[in-house]
Amino acid sequence: MSDLYLKIDLQHPEFHLEIDRRIPLSGLTAIFGPSGAGKSTLLRIIAGFERGAGHVAFGDETWEDGRRFVPPHRRQIATVFQEPRLFGHLDVEANLAYAARRNGQTVAQPALIDRFDLGPLLRRRTEALSGGEAQRVALARALLTRPRLILMDEPLAALDHARRGEILPHIESLRDEARIPILYVSHSLSEVARLATQVLALDRGRVTGLGPAAEILAEAAVRPGFVGTEPGSLIVARVTGMTEDGLCELGFSGGTILTPEAMGSTGAPVRLFIRARDVMLARTRPEGLSALNILPARVEAVTPLDAAAAEVALDCGGTALRARITRRSVAALDIAPGTECHAILKTVALARD
Amino acid sequence: MSPGDLAPLWLTLRLAALVTAILMLLGTPLAWWLAHTRSRLAPVVEALTALPLVLPPTVLGFYLLLAFNPSAPLGQFWLSVTGNTLTFSFGGLVIASLLYSLPFTVQPLQAAFTTLGRAPMEAAASLSASPLDAFLTVAAPLCLRGYLTAAVLTFAHTLGEFGVVLMVGGNIPGETRVISIAIYEEVETLDYGAAHLLSGILLALSFAILLALYWLNGRHRKRARR
C-alpha cells in the first residue's frame, strides 16, 4: 500500500499550514477539522494546484520538492470538487468521454455508467442536471481517469439533505470496492463518521491527530474549542434488517439500535455518531419511556468537565460510549467506575447530519 | 463608377481580417497572463495595452513613423528581411494596426478569462489534460463569446482607422489607401459621389457587424435565463 509524505510549510492569511507526516493510504482518509483549518489548501497542494508549499511525495514518487514539480495532469489523481465542475459546452456523455480519451479509453465503460445510473442522463446538457445528478457525473468522470488516488473536497457540501443521501452510498461503495485510496476533506462530523476508515485531524494548519476513524473522532470530539463538532462517540454497526413497523435495525457489539431512518440494505456497514449530550443514564432499566434505544453499559470513568457537567465514559459491550450529564446526576445516581447502568440514546442522535 | 473605386474597400477588409487574425493569436497569451498573474508588473502592462484607447492616433502614428524609419532598428530589420521599408507599406499598416487595435482584443478576452476563473482549467487538469490541451478544449470554447466580441470589435475598429494610417501609411493606391483615407481624399477633391459610396458602405458594414454582435449576445442572455 502506498503512502503520502507531506512536509509542508505555508503561510496563509488565515492559518499557518505546517505539516510533516507520512500518511499511510488505505480506504478513505478523512481530512477533518473546522473551517479555516487548511483542509482544502492541503488537498490543493496534494493535487498540485498550489505550488511552492514544500515537499509532497506519493509512494516513491516525488511530486514536489524545492526543485521538482510534477504538474497536476501528470499525477494521475482524480479530484472531485465541491461544485461538480462539469464542462458546460459539452453534454454529459462528452464530459465522460473527455476523461476517458485522455486516459487510454475511447468511451466510458457501460459498467461505470450503470454503476452511477447515468444512462438516462448521457444526452443531457450539464446545466439541465440537478445537483445530485451533476455530482454523480463528476464522480464517474473522475473515476474514468483510472486514478491512483482520489481527492474529494467536500463533495456533498453544496447538496441538500436528500441529494446527499443519493451520493453517499456511491462514495461508500467506492471506498469498499474500488481499492483506490481516497482523501476526503470535510468539516461534517457525521459525514466523516459515516465514511472514514482513517482520519487526519487538522486544526489551524496543524495535524492534531492521525489514525483509525473511531479513535481520532473520539479524541477530537472531546478536545475543547473543536468548532462545529460536539463531544460524542462513534459506533460501527451493521444493518441487520427492518422491523415490521418500519424501523431499521442495526447491530453492534453492544446490542441493537433502532432508527426510523433507513440506513441501507441488510449487511451494510453503518457508522453512527452519538453525541455525548444525547446519552442519558439510568441505574435500572427504565420503563415507560419513549426512547427506542436503551443499552446496558458499564461505567469506565467519570471526568468532571466544569462546575456543573461531567463526562461519563461507558463500555457498551466493547464499544466506547460517552455520556454528558450533570455532576448532580453523577452524585444522585452514585455513578463511579464499575457501575452497571443503562444508556438511553435519544433517537435524534442517530441522524447522519 | 470604375472598379478602382472599390479597391480601398478590399484593401481595408484585407487589413482588418489579417489584423484580427493575428491579434486573436497574440492577444490570447497576453490576456491570459493579465487575467491570472499576481505579478506587480501587471498594472504596467495593462496600462500600456490600454494606451491606444486614449492616445491621439497621430501621437501613436508619430512614434511608429520614427520606429519604422529605415535608420531605426525596427525599420532597418524589416528592410533587411523583406527588402521593403515599413513606412508607406501594407506591412507597416499591419504592424501599426496591431498596436492600435490591441486593447479591443485584449480587454474582452481578459474579462472572459477572469470570469472563467481557474476552476474549469483545474477540472481539466484533474482529468489528465495538459495546460495547452485544457485551454484549447475547455477554456477557449467556454470563452467563445469573449472571442467573438474581441474579434468583432477588433475588426470594426481596424476598419475605421484613419489617423495612424495617415501618419505611417500615406495614400498609396492598392498599398495603403484604405477606405477612410480614400473618403477623406474624395471629399477634399469635392468628389462627393465617390465619398457617398464608400461612406455608405462603411456605415452599413459597421452597423451590420455591431448588430450581429449584439444580437448574438442577446440570444445568449436569453438562453442563460432559461
XYZ file of C-alpha atoms in Angstrom:
579
model
C 0.000 0.000 0.000
C 1.361 3.387 -0.926
C 1.677 6.296 1.419
C 1.750 10.023 1.120
C 4.628 12.008 2.529
C 3.945 15.646 3.308
C 6.387 18.226 4.565
C 4.572 21.476 4.184
C 5.187 24.972 5.437
C 2.812 27.544 4.003
C 1.816 30.908 5.366
C -1.795 31.640 4.532
C -3.749 34.722 5.649
C -5.982 32.543 7.837
C -3.579 29.889 9.092
C -0.038 28.637 9.015
C -0.074 25.211 7.426
C 2.735 23.236 8.981
C 2.778 19.505 8.419
C 5.492 16.871 8.492
C 3.817 13.484 8.226
C 3.799 10.217 6.414
C 0.215 9.177 5.852
C -0.459 5.519 5.052
C -3.198 5.429 2.450
C -5.919 2.852 2.552
C -9.668 3.146 2.300
C -10.994 6.612 2.895
C -8.863 9.056 4.836
C -10.898 12.000 6.019
C -9.099 15.311 6.377
C -11.231 16.633 9.129
C -11.345 19.894 11.010
C -13.200 23.169 11.427
C -13.391 25.657 8.566
C -10.225 27.679 8.236
C -8.099 24.738 9.367
C -6.365 24.490 5.997
C -8.045 21.297 4.794
C -8.856 22.420 1.272
C -5.491 24.120 0.868
C -3.780 20.880 1.878
C -5.826 18.999 -0.710
C -4.944 21.569 -3.389
C -1.255 21.177 -2.552
C -1.548 17.403 -2.937
C -3.400 17.847 -6.232
C -0.708 20.221 -7.483
C -2.973 23.271 -7.788
C -0.930 25.165 -5.204
C 2.774 25.234 -5.669
C 5.780 26.040 -3.541
C 4.437 24.840 -0.203
C 7.103 22.230 0.457
C 7.608 18.560 -0.185
C 4.964 16.137 -1.445
C 5.687 12.510 -2.311
C 3.365 9.665 -3.258
C 4.943 6.263 -2.640
C 8.444 6.542 -4.083
C 7.402 9.294 -6.499
C 8.271 12.859 -5.567
C 5.557 15.208 -6.760
C 7.064 18.350 -5.418
C 10.175 19.444 -3.626
C 12.379 22.514 -3.868
C 13.429 21.711 -7.443
C 10.944 19.316 -8.951
C 7.264 19.842 -9.620
C 5.025 17.285 -11.275
C 2.106 19.227 -12.808
C -1.418 18.135 -11.781
C -2.261 16.451 -15.094
C 0.702 14.079 -14.732
C -0.049 12.962 -11.175
C -2.801 10.524 -12.141
C -5.017 11.749 -9.343
C -8.708 12.433 -9.698
C -10.208 15.385 -7.901
C -13.882 15.732 -7.086
C -14.633 19.317 -6.148
C -17.398 20.808 -4.065
C -19.084 22.038 -7.245
C -19.217 19.342 -9.918
C -17.184 21.475 -12.382
C -18.684 19.772 -15.405
C -17.822 21.372 -18.728
C -20.814 23.445 -19.788
C -20.044 23.310 -23.507
C -20.215 19.521 -23.532
C -23.125 17.206 -22.760
C -22.866 14.507 -20.093
C -21.560 11.854 -22.460
C -18.899 14.193 -23.840
C -17.860 15.140 -20.322
C -17.250 11.461 -19.597
C -15.504 10.924 -22.925
C -13.228 13.872 -22.159
C -11.773 11.975 -19.210
C -11.825 8.581 -20.955
C -9.999 9.723 -24.095
C -7.157 11.253 -22.106
C -6.656 8.041 -20.194
C -6.373 5.373 -22.838
C -10.048 4.641 -23.395
C -12.363 5.736 -26.143
C -15.665 5.901 -24.285
C -16.918 5.468 -20.764
C -17.383 1.794 -19.876
C -21.035 0.750 -19.667
C -20.374 -0.756 -16.222
C -19.437 2.637 -14.874
C -22.447 4.300 -16.476
C -24.695 1.677 -14.866
C -22.983 1.969 -11.540
C -23.752 5.665 -11.319
C -27.067 5.243 -13.111
C -26.115 7.731 -15.805
C -27.771 6.038 -18.784
C -30.753 8.392 -18.964
C -28.530 11.455 -18.500
C -25.972 10.902 -21.253
C -27.562 13.216 -23.816
C -28.409 15.926 -21.318
C -26.760 19.330 -21.158
C -24.900 19.720 -17.889
C -26.877 22.807 -16.895
C -30.066 20.728 -17.038
C -28.823 18.370 -14.303
C -29.832 18.529 -10.659
C -27.073 18.990 -8.083
C -27.046 15.305 -7.211
C -27.038 14.182 -10.837
C -24.198 16.546 -11.659
C -22.114 15.284 -8.752
C -22.751 11.671 -9.873
C -21.448 12.576 -13.320
C -18.447 14.269 -11.724
C -17.675 11.128 -9.688
C -17.918 8.888 -12.742
C -15.813 11.295 -14.781
C -13.140 11.325 -12.086
C -13.042 7.510 -11.999
C -12.545 7.368 -15.763
C -9.063 8.788 -15.320
C -8.014 5.497 -13.699
C -6.647 7.411 -10.735
C -4.157 6.096 -8.218
C -5.601 8.433 -5.633
C -8.938 10.216 -5.421
C -9.209 13.601 -3.782
C -12.613 14.831 -2.676
C -13.096 18.374 -1.453
C -16.382 18.461 0.458
C -18.244 16.862 -2.455
C -21.542 16.895 -0.536
C -21.369 20.377 0.937
C -23.292 22.045 -1.881
C -26.089 19.471 -1.821
C -29.262 19.371 0.233
C -30.000 16.515 2.590
C -31.873 14.339 0.097
C -29.204 14.733 -2.606
C -26.523 13.823 -0.078
C -28.316 10.594 0.615
C -28.159 9.955 -3.113
C -24.379 10.429 -3.344
C -23.187 8.949 -0.023
C -23.769 5.300 -0.981
C -21.693 5.825 -4.134
C -18.773 7.136 -2.101
C -19.179 4.252 0.335
C -19.114 1.642 -2.389
C -16.133 3.374 -3.951
C -14.333 3.122 -0.625
C -15.243 -0.537 -0.176
C -14.822 -1.839 -3.718
C -12.545 0.287 -5.834
C -9.341 -0.199 -3.825
C -8.267 3.320 -4.721
C -7.283 5.355 -1.679
C -9.461 8.398 -1.131
C -8.591 11.632 0.631
C -11.801 13.275 1.697
C -11.995 16.814 3.065
C -14.920 17.533 5.322
C -15.911 19.539 8.358
C -19.039 17.481 8.909
C -18.579 15.076 11.780
C -21.484 12.889 10.714
C -20.122 12.587 7.183
C -16.678 11.670 8.451
C -18.127 9.265 10.995
C -20.030 7.505 8.266
C -17.327 7.406 5.603
C -13.858 7.475 7.097
C -11.647 4.493 7.751
C -8.873 6.800 8.848
C -8.877 10.411 9.975
C -6.310 13.167 9.662
C -7.489 15.811 12.093
C -6.399 19.330 11.225
C -6.805 22.455 13.290
C -5.396 25.881 12.406
C -2.922 24.392 9.983
C -1.581 21.697 12.272
C -2.190 17.975 12.441
C -3.898 17.209 15.717
C -4.407 13.526 15.105
C -3.887 10.749 12.580
C -5.228 7.247 12.996
C -8.267 4.977 12.810
C -11.506 6.918 12.486
C -13.120 5.805 15.743
C -10.048 6.653 17.767
C -9.406 10.087 16.273
C -13.028 11.156 16.227
C -13.466 10.262 19.858
C -10.306 12.188 20.694
C -11.156 15.153 18.527
C -14.649 15.245 19.908
C -13.559 15.914 23.490
C -10.887 18.449 22.641
C -12.035 21.915 23.731
C -12.502 24.508 21.034
C -13.251 21.994 18.359
C -15.555 24.283 16.429
C -18.571 22.781 14.758
C -18.335 19.446 16.480
C -19.548 18.100 19.725
C -18.252 15.508 22.114
C -19.535 12.095 21.298
C -18.694 8.590 20.260
C -18.565 6.587 17.118
C -20.387 3.293 16.793
C -19.627 0.922 13.982
C -22.756 -1.076 13.257
C -24.256 -3.199 10.531
C -27.768 -3.138 9.167
C -29.406 -6.349 10.347
C -32.870 -5.819 8.930
C -36.120 -3.931 9.041
C -38.777 -4.343 11.721
C -42.419 -4.866 10.755
C -43.268 -1.371 11.882
C -40.705 0.203 9.588
C -37.662 0.697 11.779
C -34.149 -0.001 10.631
C -32.344 -2.459 12.873
C -28.602 -2.001 13.417
C -26.461 -4.478 15.252
C -23.174 -3.686 17.013
C -21.084 -5.178 19.798
C -23.219 -3.520 22.495
C -26.581 -4.719 21.217
C -29.192 -3.467 18.781
C -30.052 0.073 17.802
C -33.282 1.018 16.082
C -33.703 4.032 13.850
C -36.692 5.299 11.905
C -34.398 6.248 9.065
C -33.399 3.584 6.521
C -29.620 3.236 6.709
C -29.026 0.866 3.830
C -29.640 -2.704 2.779
C -29.166 -5.611 5.168
C -25.500 -6.252 5.848
C -24.399 -2.711 5.006
C -21.867 -1.266 7.430
C -23.032 1.903 9.114
C -21.216 4.338 11.345
C -23.218 6.222 13.861
C -22.193 9.243 15.785
C -23.788 9.588 19.174
C -23.433 12.992 20.761
C -22.495 12.758 24.434
C -25.314 15.083 25.434
C -27.778 12.778 23.704
C -26.932 9.933 26.070
C -28.832 9.701 29.347
C -28.046 7.256 32.113
C -30.275 5.174 34.374
C -29.290 2.792 37.145
C -32.165 0.409 36.420
C -33.703 -0.348 33.088
C -36.248 2.450 32.684
C -39.878 1.658 31.963
C -42.480 3.784 30.294
C -40.012 5.785 28.260
C -40.490 6.716 24.615
C -36.794 6.232 23.777
C -36.201 3.336 21.388
C -32.667 2.557 22.365
C -31.695 1.529 25.860
C -28.369 -0.266 26.100
C -26.762 -1.943 29.092
C -23.334 -0.448 29.825
C -20.622 -0.290 32.447
C -19.036 2.928 33.666
C -15.306 3.138 32.900
C -14.502 6.625 34.136
C -16.123 9.833 35.285
C -14.447 13.105 34.318
C -15.727 16.428 35.657
C -15.894 18.933 32.759
C -16.787 22.091 34.645
C -18.640 23.080 37.798
C -21.883 21.521 36.624
C -21.193 18.896 33.987
C -19.295 15.652 33.872
C -18.459 13.195 31.153
C -19.008 9.531 31.767
C -17.042 7.049 29.693
C -19.013 3.832 29.228
C -18.206 0.402 27.934
C -21.126 -0.847 25.918
C -20.288 -4.463 25.067
C -16.817 -3.459 23.863
C -17.838 -0.206 22.192
C -16.868 3.031 23.904
C -19.748 5.386 24.563
C -19.653 8.828 26.112
C -22.401 10.455 28.099
C -22.507 14.037 29.252
C -24.609 14.515 32.363
C -24.675 16.909 35.286
C -22.463 16.350 38.276
C -25.603 16.430 40.362
C -26.843 13.353 38.490
C -23.485 11.658 38.955
C -23.904 12.101 42.682
C -27.615 11.289 42.757
C -27.189 8.044 40.809
C -23.948 7.247 42.616
C -22.085 6.690 39.371
C -18.493 5.554 39.651
C -16.136 3.328 37.657
C -17.548 -0.190 37.591
C -21.183 0.856 37.995
C -23.566 -1.155 35.822
C -26.189 1.075 34.256
C -28.317 1.674 31.178
C -27.517 4.185 28.471
C -30.537 5.771 26.819
C -29.894 7.097 23.331
C -32.298 9.691 22.036
C -33.388 8.739 18.534
C -32.403 12.060 17.031
C -28.785 11.291 17.877
C -28.727 8.727 15.107
C -29.248 11.195 12.316
C -26.437 11.285 9.785
C -26.289 15.022 9.644
C -18.097 54.219 -61.079
C -14.908 52.406 -62.010
C -13.702 49.127 -60.494
C -10.867 51.110 -58.928
C -13.380 52.908 -56.750
C -13.871 49.860 -54.575
C -10.163 48.999 -54.296
C -9.829 50.854 -50.965
C -12.690 48.733 -49.574
C -10.987 45.445 -50.414
C -7.690 46.685 -49.058
C -9.359 47.735 -45.821
C -11.147 44.393 -45.428
C -7.895 42.545 -46.074
C -6.107 44.658 -43.476
C -8.867 44.236 -40.867
C -9.084 40.470 -41.387
C -5.334 39.992 -41.165
C -5.008 42.199 -38.075
C -7.927 40.443 -36.355
C -6.447 37.009 -37.045
C -3.001 37.961 -35.777
C -4.378 39.725 -32.706
C -6.513 36.749 -31.690
C -3.304 34.702 -31.595
C -1.077 37.296 -29.942
C -3.753 38.715 -27.646
C -4.692 35.343 -26.146
C -1.497 34.707 -24.149
C -1.299 38.361 -23.118
C -4.923 38.450 -21.932
C -4.481 35.065 -20.204
C -1.417 36.322 -18.372
C -3.178 39.521 -17.333
C -6.196 37.560 -16.096
C -4.150 35.178 -13.943
C -0.912 36.847 -12.909
C -0.177 38.155 -9.448
C 2.912 39.980 -10.765
C 3.484 43.584 -9.768
C 4.192 44.282 -13.430
C 0.594 43.563 -14.367
C -0.761 47.125 -13.945
C 2.105 48.471 -16.058
C 1.374 46.025 -18.851
C -2.347 46.713 -18.550
C -1.787 50.459 -18.830
C 0.483 50.021 -21.854
C -2.105 47.799 -23.513
C -4.840 50.362 -22.934
C -2.780 53.326 -24.176
C -4.103 53.273 -27.757
C -7.582 53.878 -26.333
C -6.687 57.333 -25.034
C -3.715 58.377 -27.154
C -4.490 60.510 -30.217
C -3.808 58.309 -33.262
C -1.437 60.959 -34.519
C 0.777 60.527 -31.465
C 0.899 56.758 -31.934
C 1.479 57.335 -35.641
C 4.289 59.771 -34.964
C 6.224 57.327 -32.797
C 5.582 54.486 -35.214
C 6.853 56.634 -38.054
C 10.076 57.140 -36.135
C 10.376 53.412 -35.374
C 9.603 52.410 -38.959
C 12.291 54.687 -40.381
C 14.922 52.547 -42.150
C 17.604 54.051 -39.917
C 15.758 52.939 -36.729
C 16.388 49.342 -35.524
C 12.874 48.049 -36.344
C 12.751 49.712 -39.763
C 16.247 48.514 -40.553
C 15.459 44.949 -39.526
C 12.302 44.910 -41.659
C 14.168 46.316 -44.654
C 16.934 43.716 -44.384
C 14.425 40.832 -44.076
C 11.749 41.830 -46.624
C 13.586 44.295 -48.845
C 10.793 46.846 -48.314
C 10.526 49.772 -45.991
C 7.881 49.692 -43.266
C 6.835 53.271 -43.842
C 4.228 53.759 -46.528
C 3.736 50.000 -46.971
C 0.991 47.483 -46.248
C 3.301 45.668 -43.787
C 3.737 48.885 -41.832
C -0.029 49.365 -41.742
C -0.496 45.882 -40.339
C 2.021 46.457 -37.539
C 0.533 49.875 -36.741
C -2.974 48.430 -36.663
C -1.878 45.593 -34.375
C -0.865 48.161 -31.766
C -3.780 50.456 -32.447
C -6.409 47.703 -32.063
C -4.666 45.723 -29.304
C -6.938 46.903 -26.445
C -10.024 45.885 -28.401
C -8.705 42.323 -28.431
C -7.117 42.102 -25.005
C -9.816 43.679 -22.880
C -12.758 41.441 -23.875
C -10.534 38.364 -23.709
C -9.125 39.314 -20.321
C -12.649 39.870 -18.993
C -13.747 36.487 -20.347
C -10.754 34.677 -18.825
C -11.259 36.391 -15.468
C -14.933 35.395 -15.413
C -13.998 31.846 -16.350
C -11.709 31.580 -13.322
C -9.372 28.724 -12.563
C -11.987 26.085 -11.813
C -12.541 24.654 -15.318
C -8.805 24.506 -16.012
C -8.228 22.704 -12.713
C -11.011 20.271 -13.504
C -9.452 19.590 -16.905
C -6.017 19.088 -15.328
C -7.522 16.627 -12.858
C -8.760 14.681 -15.906
C -5.171 14.500 -17.233
C -5.415 17.327 -19.770
C -2.182 19.284 -20.237
C -2.488 23.071 -19.892
C -2.499 23.654 -23.673
C -4.975 20.820 -24.209
C -7.174 22.192 -21.422
C -7.035 25.682 -22.869
C -7.987 24.584 -26.378
C -10.699 22.119 -25.358
C -12.173 23.767 -22.264
C -11.192 27.402 -21.683
C -11.370 28.615 -25.285
C -14.786 27.051 -26.070
C -16.180 28.340 -22.784
C -14.861 31.815 -23.689
C -16.267 31.700 -27.201
C -18.386 34.772 -26.593
C -15.342 36.698 -25.391
C -13.537 35.715 -28.579
C -16.486 36.757 -30.708
C -16.685 40.145 -29.019
C -12.925 40.641 -29.288
C -12.859 39.683 -32.972
C -15.804 41.882 -33.931
C -14.530 44.918 -32.040
C -11.006 44.489 -33.391
C -12.252 44.077 -36.946
C -14.641 47.023 -36.740
C -12.078 49.241 -35.075
C -9.454 48.465 -37.710
C -11.978 49.260 -40.431
C -12.342 52.808 -39.198
C -8.672 53.533 -38.627
C -7.600 56.887 -40.028
C -5.041 58.921 -38.081
C -2.405 56.248 -37.703
C -2.692 55.271 -41.363
C -2.325 58.850 -42.423
C 0.872 59.160 -40.371
C 2.651 55.933 -41.316
C 0.933 54.754 -44.486
C 0.175 57.792 -46.545
C -2.098 57.314 -49.504
C -0.681 54.795 -51.962
C -3.419 53.096 -54.047
C -3.517 49.333 -53.521
C -0.920 49.535 -50.766
C -2.015 51.916 -48.014
C -5.053 53.701 -49.446
C -7.636 52.347 -47.025
C -11.279 53.315 -47.119
C -11.131 56.157 -44.584
C -8.197 57.781 -46.407
C -9.963 57.397 -49.728
C -13.087 59.091 -48.389
C -11.031 61.929 -46.948
C -9.338 62.494 -50.292
C -12.574 62.313 -52.225
C -14.120 64.945 -50.007
C -11.020 67.130 -50.360
C -11.317 66.916 -54.145
C -15.086 67.522 -53.912
C -15.867 64.088 -55.420
C -18.958 63.675 -53.246
C -20.378 60.854 -55.333
C -17.437 58.539 -54.584
C -17.348 59.686 -50.965
C -21.052 58.800 -50.621
C -20.495 55.333 -51.984
C -17.609 54.412 -49.699
C -19.094 56.129 -46.636
C -22.394 54.368 -47.167
C -20.678 51.009 -47.472
C -18.616 51.590 -44.311
C -21.680 52.772 -42.383
C -23.735 49.760 -43.402
C -20.887 47.348 -42.767
C -20.123 48.712 -39.308
C -23.774 48.677 -38.347
C -24.238 45.132 -39.600
C -21.233 43.907 -37.638
C -22.342 45.540 -34.392
C -25.908 44.388 -34.902
C -24.688 40.825 -35.334
C -22.642 41.093 -32.145
C -25.464 42.462 -30.023
C -27.953 40.048 -31.498
C -25.728 37.110 -30.581
C -25.158 38.481 -27.091
C -28.880 38.979 -26.605
C -29.613 35.472 -27.727
C -27.059 34.128 -25.304
C -28.576 36.126 -22.462
C -31.978 34.720 -23.239
C -30.630 31.192 -23.254
C -28.826 31.726 -19.981
C -32.041 32.950 -18.399
C -33.943 29.875 -19.485
